[in-house]
Amino acid sequence: MDAQGRGRADDIDPADQWVLNPNTGEYELRLGSSAPQSGVPSPRKPRPSEAAPPARSRSEAPGRSRPETPGRAAPPRRRRGAPEEPLPGRRGRRPAKKAAKGRKVLLWTGGAMAFVLVAGAGAAYFYIEHLNDNIASVSDDGASTGGFSKDKAINILLIGTDKRTGKGNGSYGDAGSVGHADTTILLHVSKDRSNATALSIPRDLIVDVPDCPTTQEDGTQKIIPGTQQVRFNTSLGQDGRTPSCTMRTVTELTGVKPDNFMVADFNAVKTLTSAVGGVEVCVGKDLDDPDSHLKLSKGTHTIEGEQALAFVRTRHAVGFGGDLSRIGLQQQFLSALMRKLKSNDTLTSPSKMLDLAEAGTKALTVDSQLDSIGKLKDLGLELGKLNTENLTFTTTPVIDNPTEKVKATVVLNESTAPQVFDMIKNDVSFTAVKERKKKEAAAVAARLKGTKAPASEVRVRILNGGAVAGSAQETLSWLQNEEGVTKSENAGNAPAPLAKTTLEYAPDQAGQARRLADLMGLSGSAMKPGESVTNDQGLPAMTLTLGKDFEGAGVSLTAPAKAPEGVQKSTADKVECAK
């Protein structure tokens, strides 16, 4: 790492002063009494003549600095070589400046870069604290869940734009444009952190972009009108749309509401791949793409820097030469980079982790719910629990747009896409996880096996625990009039809302529970062995609580157990060759 601008640390790499503590497994800063001071803050006594500057609040002008911790030197801020244009509506820590003539920074697949950054953030958290000023933020405009939680499944929207406003990328991007959502990945991490799914959303997918409340530069809000049947990539940049609008579009499309979004400068791929010593990729044929400037012979190669950027940008040299082929290439690259980031060669190298954190945070823009080093560290630690063999890359199932003679866009494959979305929404893994998980799943599935009582013998109380108002009465009418469950009653609202619909029953009511589960399409996980309650007639009854996932009487609540046939998928632990 460059030592310029680090005060007295002219010839000492801060990484050299981080020592692995074998008792804790963490790196600690250890300075000898005669050692020169590094750029990493260390305790020091203030001089009598020094006066502590007043703390500045978040409401102050751009360029603010955080209050110094007593006894610690504030880390000097390394500025970029040139100013950068902000994303539409961007209000971050870095001041917005007019772009210098000729600047062409490629932001393109920032989503891909953000994916890599957060995956390595857990190992680098000891240094990221000193990089707070590198991070910029954009309002989530109320489009998120309010931020990820450690005890729940996590959904992060990773967005990349083809806007280019910086140096070194004149061959890429959409010159003179405000940019689009050129690459988007919805990263779902399971509640138990045993598996994850990275769902790519094609930029040319035809969708409805909803109305988007958007925070303006002066802090006011403006509702940007939605548009029907347009390319997905218009959900960002166009008409002043910010990443929160892309988030709303994804929610409308998939039914999954993201917790946070991240946008990053794809330029960081060059510095990150160089920081880890390059990543290994494989191509099944000779590649020569004059548009992306990629030239690789058949076989395995270690790529970094400009060549890595060209690899993920190429499309004419692989597959059918379209965006879907390029998505597959990007997924292969991200898998390779993930493997390298989680390798001992990287995780045990303080200097590499420092370089990764420096490059990554400079490129990163987060939503307003993730605008803190503590949250970013926590997210990185959660993602760090993943095993690459249970991280699945897949693409939203699509078909060519049947209304076009010249095929330029795609539409959802209605026979398979809903099942993929439901798997993510219901936290179903695309991969086979540990044996213990298989046994647990088998035990849950066993609740559905066995004899079923006649519908006329099913006695159940129905509560509304977060479903649309009137759902309990709607379900009661449906069960009594269409399914013959006459011993049922509306018990009003549940004491507390539930995310998932549940059916609680006593051991001697298992046959009734299986019949009701069969009628309503309940999964084994929705069935909760417990105790019966007394109904209005003073008789024992089961309790059916309709959760937020309830979509209407007669609509099955069983999530698919596996991905539909024909859905493209790959896992991050395997090396696959592009063709």
mmCIF file of N, CA and C in Angstrom, residues 364-472:
data_model
loop_
_atom_site.group_PDB
_atom_site.id
_atom_site.type_symbol
_atom_site.label_atom_id
_atom_site.label_comp_id
_atom_site.label_asym_id
_atom_site.label_seq_id
_atom_site.Cartn_x
_atom_site.Cartn_y
_atom_site.Cartn_z
ATOM 1 N N LEU A 364 -17.530 1.889 -2.545
ATOM 2 C CA LEU A 364 -18.833 1.469 -2.037
ATOM 3 C C LEU A 364 -19.785 2.619 -1.742
ATOM 4 N N THR A 365 -21.032 2.467 -2.163
ATOM 5 C CA THR A 365 -22.121 3.346 -1.756
ATOM 6 C C THR A 365 -23.191 2.453 -1.143
ATOM 7 N N VAL A 366 -23.663 2.820 0.044
ATOM 8 C CA VAL A 366 -24.650 2.000 0.730
ATOM 9 C C VAL A 366 -25.923 2.788 0.962
ATOM 10 N N ASP A 367 -26.992 2.081 1.353
ATOM 11 C CA ASP A 367 -28.225 2.790 1.671
ATOM 12 C C ASP A 367 -28.125 3.390 3.072
ATOM 13 N N SER A 368 -29.049 4.257 3.387
ATOM 14 C CA SER A 368 -28.994 5.020 4.628
ATOM 15 C C SER A 368 -29.176 4.155 5.871
ATOM 16 N N GLN A 369 -29.655 2.917 5.710
ATOM 17 C CA GLN A 369 -29.803 2.015 6.848
ATOM 18 C C GLN A 369 -28.517 1.230 7.130
ATOM 19 N N LEU A 370 -27.542 1.341 6.236
ATOM 20 C CA LEU A 370 -26.294 0.596 6.375
ATOM 21 C C LEU A 370 -25.108 1.545 6.494
ATOM 22 N N ASP A 371 -25.403 2.815 6.787
ATOM 23 C CA ASP A 371 -24.386 3.851 6.766
ATOM 24 C C ASP A 371 -23.624 3.934 8.085
ATOM 25 N N SER A 372 -22.973 2.834 8.452
ATOM 26 C CA SER A 372 -22.106 2.846 9.623
ATOM 27 C C SER A 372 -21.118 1.704 9.499
ATOM 28 N N ILE A 373 -19.912 1.941 9.976
ATOM 29 C CA ILE A 373 -18.892 0.911 9.925
ATOM 30 C C ILE A 373 -19.307 -0.293 10.753
ATOM 31 N N GLY A 374 -19.977 -0.052 11.884
ATOM 32 C CA GLY A 374 -20.421 -1.155 12.728
ATOM 33 C C GLY A 374 -21.370 -2.086 11.997
ATOM 34 N N LYS A 375 -22.343 -1.502 11.267
ATOM 35 C CA LYS A 375 -23.298 -2.322 10.522
ATOM 36 C C LYS A 375 -22.607 -3.076 9.389
ATOM 37 N N LEU A 376 -21.702 -2.401 8.709
ATOM 38 C CA LEU A 376 -20.992 -3.046 7.607
ATOM 39 C C LEU A 376 -20.144 -4.206 8.125
ATOM 40 N N LYS A 377 -19.518 -3.998 9.278
ATOM 41 C CA LYS A 377 -18.729 -5.068 9.886
ATOM 42 C C LYS A 377 -19.633 -6.248 10.252
ATOM 43 N N ASP A 378 -20.780 -5.947 10.872
ATOM 44 C CA ASP A 378 -21.699 -7.008 11.278
ATOM 45 C C ASP A 378 -22.206 -7.795 10.075
ATOM 46 N N LEU A 379 -22.492 -7.087 8.995
ATOM 47 C CA LEU A 379 -22.941 -7.768 7.789
ATOM 48 C C LEU A 379 -21.846 -8.676 7.249
ATOM 49 N N GLY A 380 -20.631 -8.171 7.239
ATOM 50 C CA GLY A 380 -19.517 -8.981 6.756
ATOM 51 C C GLY A 380 -19.312 -10.224 7.592
ATOM 52 N N LEU A 381 -19.466 -10.103 8.899
ATOM 53 C CA LEU A 381 -19.300 -11.258 9.780
ATOM 54 C C LEU A 381 -20.396 -12.295 9.539
ATOM 55 N N GLU A 382 -21.617 -11.836 9.268
ATOM 56 C CA GLU A 382 -22.701 -12.782 8.972
ATOM 57 C C GLU A 382 -22.424 -13.530 7.667
ATOM 58 N N LEU A 383 -21.981 -12.799 6.647
ATOM 59 C CA LEU A 383 -21.701 -13.434 5.357
ATOM 60 C C LEU A 383 -20.467 -14.323 5.441
ATOM 61 N N GLY A 384 -19.568 -13.998 6.351
ATOM 62 C CA GLY A 384 -18.365 -14.798 6.504
ATOM 63 C C GLY A 384 -18.642 -16.200 7.016
ATOM 64 N N LYS A 385 -19.842 -16.431 7.540
ATOM 65 C CA LYS A 385 -20.199 -17.760 8.043
ATOM 66 C C LYS A 385 -20.531 -18.735 6.917
ATOM 67 N N LEU A 386 -20.705 -18.217 5.700
ATOM 68 C CA LEU A 386 -21.121 -19.058 4.572
ATOM 69 C C LEU A 386 -19.993 -19.959 4.084
ATOM 70 N N ASN A 387 -20.371 -21.130 3.629
ATOM 71 C CA ASN A 387 -19.450 -22.042 2.955
ATOM 72 C C ASN A 387 -19.702 -21.917 1.457
ATOM 73 N N THR A 388 -18.649 -21.787 0.674
ATOM 74 C CA THR A 388 -18.818 -21.555 -0.765
ATOM 75 C C THR A 388 -19.580 -22.685 -1.461
ATOM 76 N N GLU A 389 -19.530 -23.893 -0.905
ATOM 77 C CA GLU A 389 -20.234 -24.993 -1.562
ATOM 78 C C GLU A 389 -21.749 -24.868 -1.425
ATOM 79 N N ASN A 390 -22.207 -24.024 -0.512
ATOM 80 C CA ASN A 390 -23.635 -23.800 -0.332
ATOM 81 C C ASN A 390 -24.053 -22.388 -0.743
ATOM 82 N N LEU A 391 -23.218 -21.741 -1.543
ATOM 83 C CA LEU A 391 -23.563 -20.452 -2.147
ATOM 84 C C LEU A 391 -23.880 -20.692 -3.619
ATOM 85 N N THR A 392 -25.144 -20.534 -3.981
ATOM 86 C CA THR A 392 -25.599 -20.835 -5.339
ATOM 87 C C THR A 392 -25.808 -19.562 -6.148
ATOM 88 N N PHE A 393 -25.243 -19.529 -7.337
ATOM 89 C CA PHE A 393 -25.513 -18.456 -8.294
ATOM 90 C C PHE A 393 -26.567 -18.962 -9.279
ATOM 91 N N THR A 394 -27.577 -18.172 -9.493
ATOM 92 C CA THR A 394 -28.600 -18.532 -10.466
ATOM 93 C C THR A 394 -29.114 -17.261 -11.138
ATOM 94 N N THR A 395 -29.900 -17.420 -12.187
ATOM 95 C CA THR A 395 -30.421 -16.285 -12.952
ATOM 96 C C THR A 395 -31.936 -16.383 -13.021
ATOM 97 N N THR A 396 -32.610 -15.271 -12.924
ATOM 98 C CA THR A 396 -34.058 -15.241 -13.039
ATOM 99 C C THR A 396 -34.485 -15.949 -14.323
ATOM 100 N N PRO A 397 -35.342 -16.972 -14.250
ATOM 101 C CA PRO A 397 -35.771 -17.686 -15.463
ATOM 102 C C PRO A 397 -36.532 -16.768 -16.415
ATOM 103 N N VAL A 398 -36.085 -16.699 -17.644
ATOM 104 C CA VAL A 398 -36.702 -15.821 -18.646
ATOM 105 C C VAL A 398 -36.819 -16.547 -19.981
ATOM 106 N N ILE A 399 -37.629 -15.975 -20.866
ATOM 107 C CA ILE A 399 -37.726 -16.434 -22.255
ATOM 108 C C ILE A 399 -37.676 -15.203 -23.146
ATOM 109 N N ASP A 400 -37.397 -15.408 -24.429
ATOM 110 C CA ASP A 400 -37.404 -14.286 -25.364
ATOM 111 C C ASP A 400 -38.776 -13.630 -25.395
ATOM 112 N N ASN A 401 -38.780 -12.314 -25.548
ATOM 113 C CA ASN A 401 -40.031 -11.567 -25.611
ATOM 114 C C ASN A 401 -40.810 -11.976 -26.865
ATOM 115 N N PRO A 402 -41.964 -12.613 -26.695
ATOM 116 C CA PRO A 402 -42.708 -13.116 -27.872
ATOM 117 C C PRO A 402 -43.290 -12.020 -28.752
ATOM 118 N N THR A 403 -43.329 -10.776 -28.264
ATOM 119 C CA THR A 403 -43.910 -9.685 -29.057
ATOM 120 C C THR A 403 -42.903 -9.072 -30.027
ATOM 121 N N GLU A 404 -41.630 -9.501 -29.940
ATOM 122 C CA GLU A 404 -40.583 -8.897 -30.764
ATOM 123 C C GLU A 404 -40.188 -9.818 -31.924
ATOM 124 N N LYS A 405 -40.042 -9.249 -33.088
ATOM 125 C CA LYS A 405 -39.516 -10.000 -34.225
ATOM 126 C C LYS A 405 -37.999 -10.119 -34.116
ATOM 127 N N VAL A 406 -37.371 -9.001 -33.803
ATOM 128 C CA VAL A 406 -35.932 -9.004 -33.534
ATOM 129 C C VAL A 406 -35.762 -9.094 -32.020
ATOM 130 N N LYS A 407 -35.245 -10.193 -31.540
ATOM 131 C CA LYS A 407 -35.202 -10.447 -30.099
ATOM 132 C C LYS A 407 -34.176 -9.543 -29.411
ATOM 133 N N ALA A 408 -34.691 -8.635 -28.585
ATOM 134 C CA ALA A 408 -33.817 -7.707 -27.862
ATOM 135 C C ALA A 408 -34.062 -7.731 -26.372
ATOM 136 N N THR A 409 -35.266 -8.119 -25.950
ATOM 137 C CA THR A 409 -35.599 -8.154 -24.534
ATOM 138 C C THR A 409 -36.106 -9.539 -24.150
ATOM 139 N N VAL A 410 -36.294 -9.740 -22.848
ATOM 140 C CA VAL A 410 -36.805 -11.013 -22.347
ATOM 141 C C VAL A 410 -37.952 -10.747 -21.380
ATOM 142 N N VAL A 411 -38.767 -11.771 -21.146
ATOM 143 C CA VAL A 411 -39.860 -11.692 -20.175
ATOM 144 C C VAL A 411 -39.738 -12.879 -19.230
ATOM 145 N N LEU A 412 -40.427 -12.805 -18.107
ATOM 146 C CA LEU A 412 -40.368 -13.889 -17.131
ATOM 147 C C LEU A 412 -40.863 -15.198 -17.731
ATOM 148 N N ASN A 413 -40.194 -16.270 -17.357
ATOM 149 C CA ASN A 413 -40.699 -17.606 -17.656
ATOM 150 C C ASN A 413 -41.699 -17.935 -16.554
ATOM 151 N N GLU A 414 -42.973 -17.787 -16.850
ATOM 152 C CA GLU A 414 -43.999 -17.901 -15.818
ATOM 153 C C GLU A 414 -44.135 -19.311 -15.258
ATOM 154 N N SER A 415 -43.572 -20.298 -15.922
ATOM 155 C CA SER A 415 -43.679 -21.666 -15.420
ATOM 156 C C SER A 415 -42.615 -21.995 -14.374
ATOM 157 N N THR A 416 -41.514 -21.236 -14.369
ATOM 158 C CA THR A 416 -40.432 -21.552 -13.426
ATOM 159 C C THR A 416 -40.033 -20.378 -12.522
ATOM 160 N N ALA A 417 -40.159 -19.149 -12.995
ATOM 161 C CA ALA A 417 -39.723 -17.996 -12.209
ATOM 162 C C ALA A 417 -40.447 -17.888 -10.863
ATOM 163 N N PRO A 418 -41.782 -18.061 -10.801
ATOM 164 C CA PRO A 418 -42.449 -17.952 -9.496
ATOM 165 C C PRO A 418 -41.913 -18.948 -8.471
ATOM 166 N N GLN A 419 -41.543 -20.144 -8.923
ATOM 167 C CA GLN A 419 -41.008 -21.139 -8.000
ATOM 168 C C GLN A 419 -39.653 -20.711 -7.450
ATOM 169 N N VAL A 420 -38.818 -20.121 -8.307
ATOM 170 C CA VAL A 420 -37.516 -19.616 -7.856
ATOM 171 C C VAL A 420 -37.711 -18.500 -6.835
ATOM 172 N N PHE A 421 -38.610 -17.568 -7.114
ATOM 173 C CA PHE A 421 -38.877 -16.466 -6.184
ATOM 174 C C PHE A 421 -39.405 -16.999 -4.848
ATOM 175 N N ASP A 422 -40.296 -17.997 -4.912
ATOM 176 C CA ASP A 422 -40.872 -18.560 -3.689
ATOM 177 C C ASP A 422 -39.805 -19.236 -2.837
ATOM 178 N N MET A 423 -38.835 -19.886 -3.481
ATOM 179 C CA MET A 423 -37.763 -20.535 -2.724
ATOM 180 C C MET A 423 -36.976 -19.505 -1.926
ATOM 181 N N ILE A 424 -36.675 -18.383 -2.560
ATOM 182 C CA ILE A 424 -35.940 -17.321 -1.860
ATOM 183 C C ILE A 424 -36.805 -16.722 -0.753
ATOM 184 N N LYS A 425 -38.060 -16.452 -1.080
ATOM 185 C CA LYS A 425 -38.968 -15.834 -0.112
ATOM 186 C C LYS A 425 -39.175 -16.728 1.112
ATOM 187 N N ASN A 426 -39.154 -18.040 0.901
ATOM 188 C CA ASN A 426 -39.392 -18.980 1.994
ATOM 189 C C ASN A 426 -38.113 -19.596 2.550
ATOM 190 N N ASP A 427 -36.958 -19.021 2.177
ATOM 191 C CA ASP A 427 -35.683 -19.427 2.759
ATOM 192 C C ASP A 427 -35.351 -20.892 2.469
ATOM 193 N N VAL A 428 -35.630 -21.323 1.232
ATOM 194 C CA VAL A 428 -35.328 -22.696 0.823
ATOM 195 C C VAL A 428 -33.993 -22.708 0.080
ATOM 196 N N SER A 429 -33.103 -23.606 0.467
ATOM 197 C CA SER A 429 -31.775 -23.670 -0.133
ATOM 198 C C SER A 429 -31.819 -24.278 -1.531
ATOM 199 N N PHE A 430 -30.959 -23.767 -2.422
ATOM 200 C CA PHE A 430 -30.807 -24.341 -3.754
ATOM 201 C C PHE A 430 -29.788 -25.486 -3.740
ATOM 202 N N THR A 431 -29.123 -25.677 -2.613
ATOM 203 C CA THR A 431 -28.120 -26.732 -2.510
ATOM 204 C C THR A 431 -28.455 -27.663 -1.357
ATOM 205 N N ALA A 432 -27.896 -28.860 -1.389
ATOM 206 C CA ALA A 432 -28.044 -29.783 -0.269
ATOM 207 C C ALA A 432 -27.079 -29.345 0.821
ATOM 208 N N VAL A 433 -27.602 -29.049 2.003
ATOM 209 C CA VAL A 433 -26.753 -28.580 3.086
ATOM 210 C C VAL A 433 -26.336 -29.740 3.983
ATOM 211 N N LYS A 434 -25.844 -29.448 5.169
ATOM 212 C CA LYS A 434 -25.264 -30.465 6.028
ATOM 213 C C LYS A 434 -26.261 -31.576 6.361
ATOM 214 N N GLU A 435 -25.700 -32.740 6.722
ATOM 215 C CA GLU A 435 -26.523 -33.904 7.027
ATOM 216 C C GLU A 435 -27.505 -33.608 8.157
ATOM 217 N N ARG A 436 -27.082 -32.834 9.134
ATOM 218 C CA ARG A 436 -27.969 -32.493 10.244
ATOM 219 C C ARG A 436 -29.203 -31.761 9.733
ATOM 220 N N LYS A 437 -28.977 -30.876 8.767
ATOM 221 C CA LYS A 437 -30.100 -30.141 8.214
ATOM 222 C C LYS A 437 -31.052 -31.071 7.472
ATOM 223 N N LYS A 438 -30.493 -32.074 6.811
ATOM 224 C CA LYS A 438 -31.326 -33.040 6.106
ATOM 225 C C LYS A 438 -32.213 -33.804 7.083
ATOM 226 N N LYS A 439 -31.630 -34.185 8.229
ATOM 227 C CA LYS A 439 -32.395 -34.924 9.229
ATOM 228 C C LYS A 439 -33.500 -34.060 9.818
ATOM 229 N N GLU A 440 -33.174 -32.783 10.037
ATOM 230 C CA GLU A 440 -34.183 -31.869 10.560
ATOM 231 C C GLU A 440 -35.323 -31.702 9.560
ATOM 232 N N ALA A 441 -34.975 -31.589 8.307
ATOM 233 C CA ALA A 441 -35.991 -31.437 7.258
ATOM 234 C C ALA A 441 -36.861 -32.687 7.170
ATOM 235 N N ALA A 442 -36.236 -33.844 7.325
ATOM 236 C CA ALA A 442 -36.994 -35.096 7.273
ATOM 237 C C ALA A 442 -37.979 -35.186 8.428
ATOM 238 N N ALA A 443 -37.541 -34.737 9.606
ATOM 239 C CA ALA A 443 -38.425 -34.762 10.777
ATOM 240 C C ALA A 443 -39.617 -33.839 10.588
ATOM 241 N N VAL A 444 -39.370 -32.679 9.993
ATOM 242 C CA VAL A 444 -40.448 -31.728 9.732
ATOM 243 C C VAL A 444 -41.418 -32.294 8.698
ATOM 244 N N ALA A 445 -40.870 -32.883 7.649
ATOM 245 C CA ALA A 445 -41.716 -33.454 6.593
ATOM 246 C C ALA A 445 -42.571 -34.594 7.119
ATOM 247 N N ALA A 446 -42.064 -35.316 8.134
ATOM 248 C CA ALA A 446 -42.789 -36.466 8.692
ATOM 249 C C ALA A 446 -44.102 -36.051 9.342
ATOM 250 N N ARG A 447 -44.229 -34.786 9.723
ATOM 251 C CA ARG A 447 -45.478 -34.329 10.341
ATOM 252 C C ARG A 447 -46.661 -34.437 9.389
ATOM 253 N N LEU A 448 -46.372 -34.450 8.103
ATOM 254 C CA LEU A 448 -47.432 -34.532 7.105
ATOM 255 C C LEU A 448 -47.811 -35.972 6.776
ATOM 256 N N LYS A 449 -47.013 -36.916 7.242
ATOM 257 C CA LYS A 449 -47.232 -38.321 6.889
ATOM 258 C C LYS A 449 -48.102 -39.011 7.932
ATOM 259 N N GLY A 450 -49.016 -39.839 7.463
ATOM 260 C CA GLY A 450 -49.919 -40.549 8.364
ATOM 261 C C GLY A 450 -51.359 -40.367 7.949
ATOM 262 N N THR A 451 -52.245 -40.967 8.710
ATOM 263 C CA THR A 451 -53.666 -40.898 8.375
ATOM 264 C C THR A 451 -54.201 -39.488 8.577
ATOM 265 N N LYS A 452 -55.217 -39.160 7.801
ATOM 266 C CA LYS A 452 -55.850 -37.839 7.879
ATOM 267 C C LYS A 452 -57.284 -38.020 8.356
ATOM 268 N N ALA A 453 -57.675 -37.232 9.316
ATOM 269 C CA ALA A 453 -59.057 -37.289 9.814
ATOM 270 C C ALA A 453 -59.999 -36.716 8.760
ATOM 271 N N PRO A 454 -61.263 -37.143 8.760
ATOM 272 C CA PRO A 454 -62.239 -36.549 7.838
ATOM 273 C C PRO A 454 -62.392 -35.054 8.124
ATOM 274 N N ALA A 455 -62.674 -34.275 7.084
ATOM 275 C CA ALA A 455 -62.825 -32.829 7.240
ATOM 276 C C ALA A 455 -63.884 -32.487 8.280
ATOM 277 N N SER A 456 -64.933 -33.301 8.376
ATOM 278 C CA SER A 456 -66.018 -33.030 9.316
ATOM 279 C C SER A 456 -65.585 -33.155 10.776
ATOM 280 N N GLU A 457 -64.431 -33.809 11.015
ATOM 281 C CA GLU A 457 -63.944 -33.974 12.379
ATOM 282 C C GLU A 457 -62.897 -32.926 12.768
ATOM 283 N N VAL A 458 -62.495 -32.107 11.813
ATOM 284 C CA VAL A 458 -61.469 -31.098 12.089
ATOM 285 C C VAL A 458 -62.083 -29.941 12.877
ATOM 286 N N ARG A 459 -61.524 -29.687 14.055
ATOM 287 C CA ARG A 459 -62.025 -28.613 14.912
ATOM 288 C C ARG A 459 -60.893 -27.580 15.064
ATOM 289 N N VAL A 460 -61.122 -26.352 14.577
ATOM 290 C CA VAL A 460 -60.041 -25.370 14.541
ATOM 291 C C VAL A 460 -60.547 -23.956 14.801
ATOM 292 N N ARG A 461 -59.742 -23.188 15.532
ATOM 293 C CA ARG A 461 -59.965 -21.758 15.735
ATOM 294 C C ARG A 461 -59.030 -21.005 14.783
ATOM 295 N N ILE A 462 -59.549 -19.976 14.093
ATOM 296 C CA ILE A 462 -58.768 -19.241 13.102
ATOM 297 C C ILE A 462 -58.511 -17.825 13.609
ATOM 298 N N LEU A 463 -57.233 -17.455 13.649
ATOM 299 C CA LEU A 463 -56.842 -16.105 14.075
ATOM 300 C C LEU A 463 -56.115 -15.397 12.935
ATOM 301 N N ASN A 464 -56.260 -14.085 12.886
ATOM 302 C CA ASN A 464 -55.510 -13.279 11.919
ATOM 303 C C ASN A 464 -54.258 -12.759 12.613
ATOM 304 N N GLY A 465 -53.088 -13.243 12.149
ATOM 305 C CA GLY A 465 -51.823 -12.857 12.764
ATOM 306 C C GLY A 465 -50.935 -12.042 11.852
ATOM 307 N N GLY A 466 -51.531 -11.185 11.026
ATOM 308 C CA GLY A 466 -50.736 -10.345 10.132
ATOM 309 C C GLY A 466 -51.186 -10.381 8.695
ATOM 310 N N ALA A 467 -52.187 -11.222 8.380
ATOM 311 C CA ALA A 467 -52.724 -11.272 7.023
ATOM 312 C C ALA A 467 -53.611 -10.053 6.771
ATOM 313 N N VAL A 468 -54.050 -9.894 5.540
ATOM 314 C CA VAL A 468 -54.938 -8.783 5.186
ATOM 315 C C VAL A 468 -56.215 -8.862 6.025
ATOM 316 N N ALA A 469 -56.726 -7.734 6.417
ATOM 317 C CA ALA A 469 -57.946 -7.688 7.221
ATOM 318 C C ALA A 469 -59.058 -8.481 6.531
ATOM 319 N N GLY A 470 -59.784 -9.277 7.315
ATOM 320 C CA GLY A 470 -60.865 -10.088 6.764
ATOM 321 C C GLY A 470 -60.446 -11.471 6.350
ATOM 322 N N SER A 471 -59.135 -11.788 6.451
ATOM 323 C CA SER A 471 -58.636 -13.084 5.993
ATOM 324 C C SER A 471 -59.169 -14.241 6.834
ATOM 325 N N ALA A 472 -59.316 -14.025 8.152
ATOM 326 C CA ALA A 472 -59.817 -15.091 9.011
ATOM 327 C C ALA A 472 -61.246 -15.470 8.628
#
